[in-house]
Coordinates of C-alpha atoms and ligand atoms in Angstrom, one line a residue:
M1 CA 0.0 0.0 0.0
P2 CA 1.6 3.3 -1.0
E3 CA 2.2 5.6 2.0
E4 CA 1.2 8.7 0.2
I5 CA -2.4 7.7 -0.2
M6 CA -4.3 9.1 2.8
L7 CA -6.7 7.2 5.0
K8 CA -10.3 7.4 3.6
L9 CA -13.1 8.0 6.0
S10 CA -16.8 7.7 5.3
V11 CA -19.6 8.2 7.9
F12 CA -22.5 5.9 8.1
M13 CA -25.5 8.2 8.9
S14 CA -28.5 6.4 10.5
P15 CA -31.3 8.9 11.4
T16 CA -31.6 7.4 14.9
G17 CA -28.0 6.4 15.3
A18 CA -26.7 2.9 14.7
H19 CA -26.9 1.5 18.2
V20 CA -30.3 -0.1 19.0
G21 CA -30.5 2.0 22.3
G22 CA -28.9 5.1 20.8
W23 CA -32.2 7.0 20.2
R24 CA -33.2 6.6 23.9
L25 CA -30.3 8.6 25.3
P26 CA -31.7 11.9 26.7
E27 CA -29.7 14.1 24.4
A28 CA -30.2 12.1 21.2
I29 CA -32.3 13.4 18.3
T30 CA -35.0 11.0 17.2
D31 CA -36.7 12.6 14.2
A32 CA -34.0 12.9 11.6
G33 CA -35.8 10.3 9.4
F34 CA -38.6 12.8 8.8
N35 CA -37.5 16.2 9.9
F36 CA -35.1 17.7 7.3
D37 CA -34.4 20.7 9.6
R38 CA -32.0 18.3 11.6
W39 CA -29.7 17.9 8.6
P40 CA -28.0 21.2 7.9
D41 CA -26.3 21.1 11.3
L42 CA -25.4 17.5 10.9
M43 CA -23.8 18.2 7.5
K44 CA -21.8 21.1 8.9
L45 CA -20.5 18.8 11.6
L46 CA -19.5 16.2 8.9
E47 CA -17.7 18.9 6.8
R48 CA -15.9 20.1 9.9
G49 CA -14.6 16.5 10.2
K50 CA -13.3 16.7 6.6
F51 CA -14.7 13.2 5.9
D52 CA -14.5 11.9 2.3
M53 CA -18.2 11.1 2.3
M54 CA -21.4 10.4 4.2
F55 CA -23.3 7.2 3.5
L56 CA -27.0 6.4 3.7
A57 CA -27.9 2.7 3.9
D58 CA -31.4 2.0 2.6
G59 CA -34.0 -0.6 1.8
N60 CA -37.3 -0.5 0.0
G61 CA -39.6 -1.5 2.7
V62 CA -40.1 -1.3 6.5
N63 CA -37.7 -3.9 7.9
G64 CA -39.5 -5.9 10.5
I65 CA -43.1 -4.9 9.8
S66 CA -44.0 -8.6 10.4
D67 CA -42.9 -8.1 14.0
P68 CA -44.7 -4.9 15.1
D69 CA -43.6 -5.3 18.8
L70 CA -40.0 -5.2 17.7
L71 CA -40.5 -2.5 15.1
A72 CA -42.1 -0.3 17.8
R73 CA -39.0 -0.5 19.9
N74 CA -36.1 -0.6 17.4
P75 CA -36.0 2.3 15.0
T76 CA -32.7 1.0 13.6
L77 CA -35.0 -1.2 11.5
R78 CA -35.6 2.0 9.5
P79 CA -39.4 2.4 9.7
V80 CA -39.0 5.9 8.4
V81 CA -36.3 7.4 6.2
F82 CA -36.1 9.9 3.4
E83 CA -36.0 8.4 -0.1
P84 CA -32.2 8.6 -0.3
I85 CA -31.4 9.9 -3.8
T86 CA -34.0 12.7 -3.4
F87 CA -32.5 13.4 0.0
L88 CA -28.9 13.6 -1.4
A89 CA -30.1 16.4 -3.8
A90 CA -31.3 18.4 -0.9
L91 CA -28.2 17.7 1.2
A92 CA -26.1 18.8 -1.8
T93 CA -27.4 22.3 -1.4
H94 CA -26.3 22.5 2.3
T95 CA -22.8 21.3 1.7
S96 CA -19.8 22.1 -0.6
R97 CA -17.2 19.5 -0.2
I98 CA -18.3 16.2 1.4
G99 CA -19.2 13.2 -0.9
L100 CA -22.8 12.1 -0.8
V101 CA -23.5 8.4 -1.1
A102 CA -26.9 6.8 -1.3
T103 CA -28.0 3.2 -1.6
G104 CA -29.9 2.0 -4.7
T105 CA -30.8 -1.6 -5.4
T106 CA -30.1 -3.3 -8.7
T107 CA -32.6 -6.0 -7.9
F108 CA -35.8 -3.9 -8.0
E109 CA -34.8 -0.7 -9.9
E110 CA -34.3 -0.1 -13.6
P111 CA -30.9 1.1 -14.9
F112 CA -32.3 4.1 -16.8
S113 CA -34.1 5.5 -13.7
I114 CA -31.1 5.0 -11.4
A115 CA -28.6 6.5 -14.0
R116 CA -30.8 9.5 -14.4
R117 CA -31.3 10.2 -10.7
F118 CA -27.6 9.8 -9.8
A119 CA -26.6 12.0 -12.8
A120 CA -28.8 14.7 -11.4
V121 CA -27.2 14.5 -8.0
D122 CA -23.7 14.5 -9.5
Q123 CA -24.6 17.7 -11.4
I124 CA -26.4 19.4 -8.5
S125 CA -23.5 18.6 -6.1
K126 CA -20.8 19.5 -8.7
G127 CA -19.3 16.0 -8.6
R128 CA -19.9 14.7 -5.1
A129 CA -22.4 11.8 -5.8
G130 CA -21.8 8.2 -5.0
W131 CA -24.1 5.2 -5.5
N132 CA -23.9 2.3 -3.0
V133 CA -24.9 -0.6 -5.2
V134 CA -26.8 -3.3 -3.3
T135 CA -28.7 -6.3 -4.3
T136 CA -31.1 -5.9 -1.3
S137 CA -30.6 -7.6 2.0
N138 CA -34.1 -7.6 3.3
P139 CA -36.0 -10.5 1.5
D140 CA -39.4 -8.8 2.3
D141 CA -38.6 -5.9 0.1
A142 CA -39.6 -8.2 -2.8
L143 CA -43.2 -8.0 -1.6
N144 CA -43.2 -4.3 -2.5
F145 CA -42.2 -5.0 -6.1
S146 CA -44.9 -7.4 -7.3
R147 CA -43.0 -10.5 -6.3
T148 CA -43.9 -13.2 -3.7
E149 CA -40.3 -14.0 -2.8
H150 CA -36.8 -12.5 -2.9
V151 CA -34.6 -13.2 -6.0
E152 CA -31.9 -15.8 -5.5
H153 CA -28.5 -14.5 -4.4
S154 CA -26.7 -15.6 -7.6
D155 CA -29.4 -14.2 -9.9
R156 CA -29.3 -10.9 -8.0
F157 CA -25.6 -10.5 -8.6
A158 CA -25.8 -11.6 -12.3
R159 CA -28.4 -8.8 -12.8
A160 CA -26.2 -6.4 -10.8
E161 CA -23.3 -7.0 -13.2
E162 CA -25.4 -6.2 -16.3
F163 CA -27.2 -3.3 -14.5
L164 CA -23.8 -1.6 -13.9
D165 CA -22.8 -2.0 -17.6
V166 CA -26.1 -0.4 -18.6
T167 CA -25.9 2.6 -16.2
D168 CA -22.2 3.1 -17.2
G169 CA -23.2 3.1 -20.9
L170 CA -26.0 5.6 -20.2
W171 CA -23.7 8.0 -18.3
S172 CA -21.5 8.1 -21.4
S173 CA -24.5 9.1 -23.6
W174 CA -23.2 12.6 -24.3
D175 CA -19.7 13.9 -24.9
E176 CA -18.7 16.6 -22.4
D177 CA -18.9 19.3 -25.1
A178 CA -22.2 18.1 -26.7
F179 CA -24.4 20.9 -25.5
V180 CA -22.9 23.8 -27.6
Q181 CA -25.9 26.3 -27.0
D182 CA -24.9 28.3 -30.0
K183 CA -27.5 31.1 -30.1
E184 CA -26.2 32.8 -33.2
N185 CA -26.5 29.7 -35.4
G186 CA -29.5 28.3 -33.5
I187 CA -27.7 25.0 -32.6
F188 CA -28.4 23.8 -29.1
L189 CA -26.6 20.5 -29.2
D190 CA -24.1 18.8 -31.5
S191 CA -25.9 15.6 -32.5
S192 CA -22.7 13.9 -33.6
K193 CA -21.7 13.9 -29.9
V194 CA -24.5 11.5 -28.7
H195 CA -23.9 7.8 -28.2
M196 CA -26.8 5.5 -28.4
L197 CA -26.5 2.5 -26.1
N198 CA -28.6 -0.1 -27.9
H199 CA -28.0 -2.6 -25.0
E200 CA -29.6 -6.0 -25.6
G201 CA -28.8 -8.3 -22.7
E202 CA -30.2 -11.1 -20.6
H203 CA -32.0 -8.8 -18.1
F204 CA -32.2 -5.4 -19.9
Q205 CA -32.9 -3.9 -23.3
V206 CA -32.1 -0.3 -23.2
R207 CA -31.8 1.9 -26.2
G208 CA -30.6 5.2 -24.6
P209 CA -29.4 7.9 -24.7
L210 CA -29.8 9.3 -21.2
N211 CA -31.5 12.7 -21.0
A212 CA -28.8 14.0 -18.8
A213 CA -25.5 15.8 -19.7
H214 CA -22.1 14.2 -19.0
T215 CA -21.7 14.5 -15.2
P216 CA -18.8 16.2 -13.4
Q217 CA -17.3 12.9 -12.3
G218 CA -18.0 11.1 -15.6
R219 CA -19.7 8.5 -13.5
P220 CA -20.8 8.8 -9.8
V221 CA -18.5 7.0 -7.4
I222 CA -19.5 3.3 -7.3
V223 CA -19.6 1.7 -3.9
V224 CA -20.4 -2.0 -3.5
A225 CA -21.6 -3.3 -0.1
G226 CA -21.2 -7.1 0.5
G227 CA -18.9 -9.8 1.4
S228 CA -19.8 -12.9 -0.7
P229 CA -17.6 -13.9 -3.7
E230 CA -20.2 -12.5 -6.0
A231 CA -20.1 -9.1 -4.3
R232 CA -16.2 -9.1 -4.3
N233 CA -16.2 -9.8 -8.0
L234 CA -18.7 -7.1 -8.7
A235 CA -16.6 -4.6 -6.7
A236 CA -13.3 -5.8 -8.3
R237 CA -14.6 -5.0 -11.8
T238 CA -16.8 -1.9 -11.2
A239 CA -16.4 -0.2 -7.8
D240 CA -14.3 2.6 -6.4
V241 CA -15.1 1.5 -2.9
L242 CA -16.0 -1.8 -1.2
F243 CA -17.9 -1.6 2.1
T244 CA -17.2 -4.7 4.1
L245 CA -18.0 -6.3 7.4
T246 CA -14.9 -7.5 9.2
E247 CA -14.8 -7.7 12.9
T248 CA -11.1 -8.7 13.3
K249 CA -7.9 -7.5 11.8
E250 CA -7.1 -11.1 10.6
A251 CA -10.4 -11.3 8.7
A252 CA -9.8 -7.9 7.2
L253 CA -6.3 -8.8 6.1
D254 CA -7.6 -11.9 4.4
L255 CA -10.4 -10.1 2.7
Y256 CA -8.2 -7.2 1.6
K257 CA -5.7 -9.5 0.0
D258 CA -8.4 -11.5 -1.7
V259 CA -10.2 -8.5 -3.1
K260 CA -7.1 -6.7 -4.3
E261 CA -6.1 -9.9 -6.2
R262 CA -9.5 -9.9 -7.8
V263 CA -9.1 -6.2 -8.8
A264 CA -5.7 -7.0 -10.4
G265 CA -7.4 -10.0 -12.1
Y266 CA -9.5 -7.5 -14.0
G267 CA -6.4 -5.5 -15.0
R268 CA -7.2 -2.7 -12.7
A269 CA -4.6 -1.0 -10.3
P270 CA -5.2 -2.4 -6.8
E271 CA -5.5 1.2 -5.4
A272 CA -8.4 1.8 -7.8
L273 CA -10.7 0.1 -5.3
K274 CA -10.7 1.4 -1.7
V275 CA -11.6 -1.3 0.8
M276 CA -13.5 0.3 3.7
P277 CA -14.7 -1.9 6.6
G278 CA -17.4 -0.5 8.9
A279 CA -16.1 0.5 12.3
S280 CA -18.5 1.2 15.2
I281 CA -16.9 4.0 17.2
F282 CA -17.4 4.7 20.9
V283 CA -14.9 7.4 21.6
G284 CA -14.6 9.9 24.5
E285 CA -12.3 12.5 25.8
T286 CA -11.1 9.6 28.0
A287 CA -11.4 5.8 27.9
D288 CA -13.6 6.0 31.0
E289 CA -16.0 8.4 29.3
A290 CA -16.3 6.1 26.2
E291 CA -16.9 3.1 28.5
E292 CA -19.6 5.0 30.4
V293 CA -21.5 5.9 27.3
Y294 CA -21.2 2.3 25.9
R295 CA -22.5 0.9 29.2
K296 CA -25.5 3.3 29.2
L297 CA -26.3 2.3 25.6
Q298 CA -26.2 -1.4 26.3
E299 CA -28.5 -0.9 29.3
L300 CA -31.0 0.6 26.9
I301 CA -31.5 -2.7 25.0
P302 CA -34.1 -4.9 26.8
D303 CA -33.9 -8.7 26.4
T304 CA -37.0 -8.8 24.2
V305 CA -35.6 -6.3 21.8
G306 CA -32.1 -7.9 21.8
V307 CA -33.4 -11.4 21.1
A308 CA -35.9 -10.3 18.5
T309 CA -33.3 -8.2 16.7
L310 CA -30.8 -11.1 16.7
S311 CA -33.6 -13.4 15.4
R312 CA -33.9 -11.1 12.4
I313 CA -30.2 -11.0 11.7
M314 CA -30.1 -14.8 11.9
A315 CA -33.3 -15.3 10.0
Q316 CA -34.4 -17.7 12.7
D317 CA -36.8 -17.2 15.6
L318 CA -35.0 -17.4 18.9
S319 CA -37.8 -16.2 21.2
M320 CA -38.8 -19.7 22.4
H321 CA -35.4 -20.1 24.1
D322 CA -34.3 -18.6 27.4
P323 CA -31.8 -15.8 26.7
C324 CA -29.3 -17.7 28.9
D325 CA -29.5 -20.8 26.7
P326 CA -26.6 -21.4 24.4
M327 CA -27.0 -20.0 20.9
P328 CA -28.8 -22.8 18.9
E329 CA -27.7 -24.2 15.6
I330 CA -29.0 -22.1 12.7
T331 CA -31.0 -24.4 10.4
T332 CA -33.2 -22.0 8.4
E333 CA -32.5 -21.0 4.8
T334 CA -32.3 -17.3 3.8
K335 CA -32.1 -15.4 0.6
G336 CA -30.9 -12.2 2.4
M337 CA -27.6 -11.4 3.9
T338 CA -25.6 -14.7 4.2
F339 CA -22.1 -13.6 5.0
F340 CA -22.7 -11.9 8.3
R341 CA -25.2 -14.5 9.6
D342 CA -22.7 -17.3 9.0
K343 CA -20.0 -15.4 10.9
V344 CA -22.2 -14.8 13.9
S345 CA -23.2 -18.4 14.0
A346 CA -19.5 -19.5 13.8
M347 CA -18.5 -17.0 16.6
A348 CA -21.3 -18.1 19.0
K349 CA -20.3 -21.8 18.5
K350 CA -16.6 -21.2 18.8
E351 CA -16.9 -19.2 22.0
G352 CA -19.9 -21.1 23.4
L353 CA -22.0 -17.9 23.8
S354 CA -25.5 -17.8 25.1
I355 CA -28.3 -16.0 23.2
R356 CA -28.0 -12.9 25.5
E357 CA -24.2 -12.9 25.2
T358 CA -24.5 -13.1 21.4
Y359 CA -26.9 -10.2 21.0
R360 CA -24.8 -8.1 23.4
R361 CA -21.8 -8.8 21.3
V362 CA -23.4 -8.4 17.9
L363 CA -25.8 -5.5 18.3
P364 CA -23.4 -2.7 19.2
A365 CA -21.4 -3.2 16.0
R366 CA -23.5 -5.4 13.7
G367 CA -20.6 -7.0 12.0
H368 CA -18.4 -3.9 12.0
V369 CA -15.3 -3.8 14.1
L370 CA -16.0 -2.2 17.5
M371 CA -13.5 0.5 18.5
K372 CA -13.9 1.9 22.0
G373 CA -11.8 4.1 24.2
S374 CA -9.9 7.5 24.1
A375 CA -9.1 9.1 20.8
A376 CA -5.5 7.7 21.1
D377 CA -6.9 4.2 21.8
V378 CA -9.2 4.3 18.7
A379 CA -6.6 6.0 16.5
D380 CA -4.1 3.3 17.5
Q381 CA -6.5 0.6 16.2
I382 CA -7.3 2.5 13.0
E383 CA -3.6 3.2 12.3
D384 CA -2.7 -0.5 13.0
W385 CA -5.3 -1.8 10.5
Y386 CA -4.4 0.8 7.9
R387 CA -0.6 0.4 8.1
S388 CA -0.9 -3.4 8.2
G389 CA -2.8 -3.5 4.9
A390 CA -6.1 -4.5 6.3
C391 CA -8.0 -1.6 4.7
D392 CA -7.8 1.7 2.8
G393 CA -10.0 3.5 5.3
F394 CA -13.2 3.0 7.3
N395 CA -16.9 3.6 7.2
L396 CA -17.4 5.1 10.7
V397 CA -20.6 4.2 12.5
A398 CA -21.9 6.5 15.2
S399 CA -24.0 5.1 18.0
H400 CA -26.3 8.1 18.3
L401 CA -26.9 11.6 16.9
P402 CA -25.5 14.1 17.2
G403 CA -23.4 13.1 20.3
G404 CA -21.7 10.0 18.9
L405 CA -20.7 11.9 15.8
E406 CA -19.6 15.0 17.7
K407 CA -17.2 12.9 19.8
I408 CA -15.7 11.5 16.6
V409 CA -15.2 15.0 15.1
Q410 CA -14.0 16.6 18.4
H411 CA -11.6 13.8 19.5
L412 CA -10.8 11.2 16.9
V413 CA -10.4 13.3 13.8
P414 CA -7.8 15.7 15.3
E415 CA -5.8 12.7 16.6
L416 CA -5.8 11.1 13.1
Q417 CA -4.7 14.5 11.7
R418 CA -2.0 14.9 14.3
R419 CA -0.6 11.5 13.2
G420 CA -0.6 12.6 9.5
L421 CA -3.1 9.9 8.6
F422 CA -6.0 12.1 7.6
R423 CA -6.4 15.4 5.8
E424 CA -6.7 18.7 7.6
E425 CA -8.4 20.4 4.7
Y426 CA -10.2 19.1 1.6
E427 CA -7.7 19.2 -1.3
G428 CA -10.2 18.7 -4.1
T429 CA -13.9 19.4 -4.8
T430 CA -15.2 16.1 -6.1
L431 CA -15.7 12.8 -4.3
R432 CA -13.4 11.1 -6.9
E433 CA -10.6 13.6 -5.9
H434 CA -11.1 12.9 -2.2
L435 CA -10.9 9.2 -2.7
E436 CA -8.2 9.3 -5.4
T437 CA -10.2 7.1 -7.7
P438 CA -10.1 8.7 -11.1
Y439 CA -12.6 7.7 -13.7
A440 CA -11.7 4.7 -15.9
A441 CA -13.8 2.5 -18.2
F442 CA -15.0 -0.7 -16.7
P443 CA -13.2 -3.9 -17.8
A444 CA -15.4 -6.4 -19.6
R445 CA -17.4 -9.0 -17.6
R446 CA -15.8 -12.4 -17.4
S447 CA -17.8 -15.6 -17.0
D448 CA -14.8 -17.5 -15.8
V449 CA -13.9 -15.6 -12.6
D450 CA -13.0 -17.8 -9.7
Q451 CA -15.8 -17.7 -7.1
Ligands
FMN1 C1 -21.4 -3.0 4.8 C2 -22.7 -3.5 4.1 C3 -23.7 -2.5 3.9 C4 -24.9 -2.9 3.2 N1 -25.8 -2.0 3.0 C5 -27.0 -2.4 2.4 C6 -28.1 -1.5 2.3 O1 -28.0 -0.3 2.7 N2 -29.2 -2.0 1.8 C7 -29.4 -3.3 1.3 O2 -30.4 -3.6 0.8 N3 -28.4 -4.1 1.4 C8 -27.2 -3.7 2.0 N4 -26.2 -4.6 2.1 C9 -26.4 -6.0 1.6 C10 -25.8 -6.4 0.2 O3 -26.2 -5.5 -0.8 C11 -26.3 -7.8 -0.3 O4 -27.6 -7.8 -0.8 C12 -26.2 -8.8 0.8 O5 -25.3 -8.5 1.7 C13 -25.9 -10.2 0.2 O6 -24.6 -10.1 -0.3 P1 -23.5 -10.8 0.5 O7 -23.9 -12.2 0.7 O8 -22.3 -10.5 -0.4 O9 -23.3 -10.1 1.8 C14 -25.0 -4.3 2.7 C15 -24.0 -5.2 2.9 C16 -22.8 -4.8 3.6 C17 -21.7 -5.8 3.8

């Protein structure tokens, strides 16, 4: 890993904070999912932190509507959030530097609509748009798109590969200088500078062109979130950033090596894809302060909520067991998120954890690495992962808003700056410039990639 490339930092923004108990802290804001007035201050805070980007996870449905008791008590299931691409456009007008990344699903959307909306955000934000490409983790979202069940994992990723080729083609519809606007001669556009797509594939038939001008970044930054071989291959070919879930440095080192090899296999420079694991940050002025906040947050998860939330993650009902019972064998099938579920199951088995111990371990970080302590403690861990080649940066997860984020900006960021790991000022204006991921054409799809 070349030393001159700076640590990359994204912030995972959940309207009620990421910790299940976060919204219940007395000082926490609770209405950011439906009150836009909360956001200008949050965005100022993010730009003060000089982060590369902020990230909005998303689904197309209310997670957990089939379990109303849990939904009533756990807003991290996202019962109410702004439609993220619309929301990015609004946030763009309140910011000038930070990258703005929203999730869009390739399983239920159409490439033309996604390409059009992200082109608009890239133009409105002057080159700060990013698309987190997902294939949808919540199987129930299928019920909102005229289907009775979720699409199989491998079919979702086959569609995603083709989807990205189509959106990429659409973003190249017009040359940069196509819209000449020549009043004197009455020529608005140069029709020799349009490129028809005429895509005929297994999943999509799209003629094009896109009714949007060439965007400032050429293509919005592409983020892929996932851990399976299919997700790694998709990221290796198309993405600028891979969001991953790795709880230990060893797992992150393995994943990093594997993914960079896949990137090289597509003929891309390894640094073209930034690998950014999620990190749940509990930082304070002192380690004791961080510990105290963490303890308070954990106390705000009642057993019923903990067990029911873990049941959702594992796609298996655990409510008939006593929380003190050992974590049972997971026997159900799921078409949702497989990678994390398997890891939790293996961890519980290896360490002989009870159901309560498992949810108390899993919920504060949800598969991200948990970093807790003083700014120096957390920065030590970040520096260690980064310098060992376990990642190119992190997707920082704050437990509650605004306090969890304020602590990161007040304490952690200055410590990383002091160590020369992170920027003190934005150097560029576009998200591609922050990430040091210049535009390049996608390599062709390969059917023979090693899974
Ligand atoms: C860090 C991370 C973030 C994700 N964010 C989302 C999200 O916001 N919305 C969504 O539907 N799926 C999300 N996913 C799920 C993936 O898109 C994918 O559908 C699912 O994880 C299955 O792929 P996998 O087996 O590779 O994990 C995320 C996955 C990871 C690892």
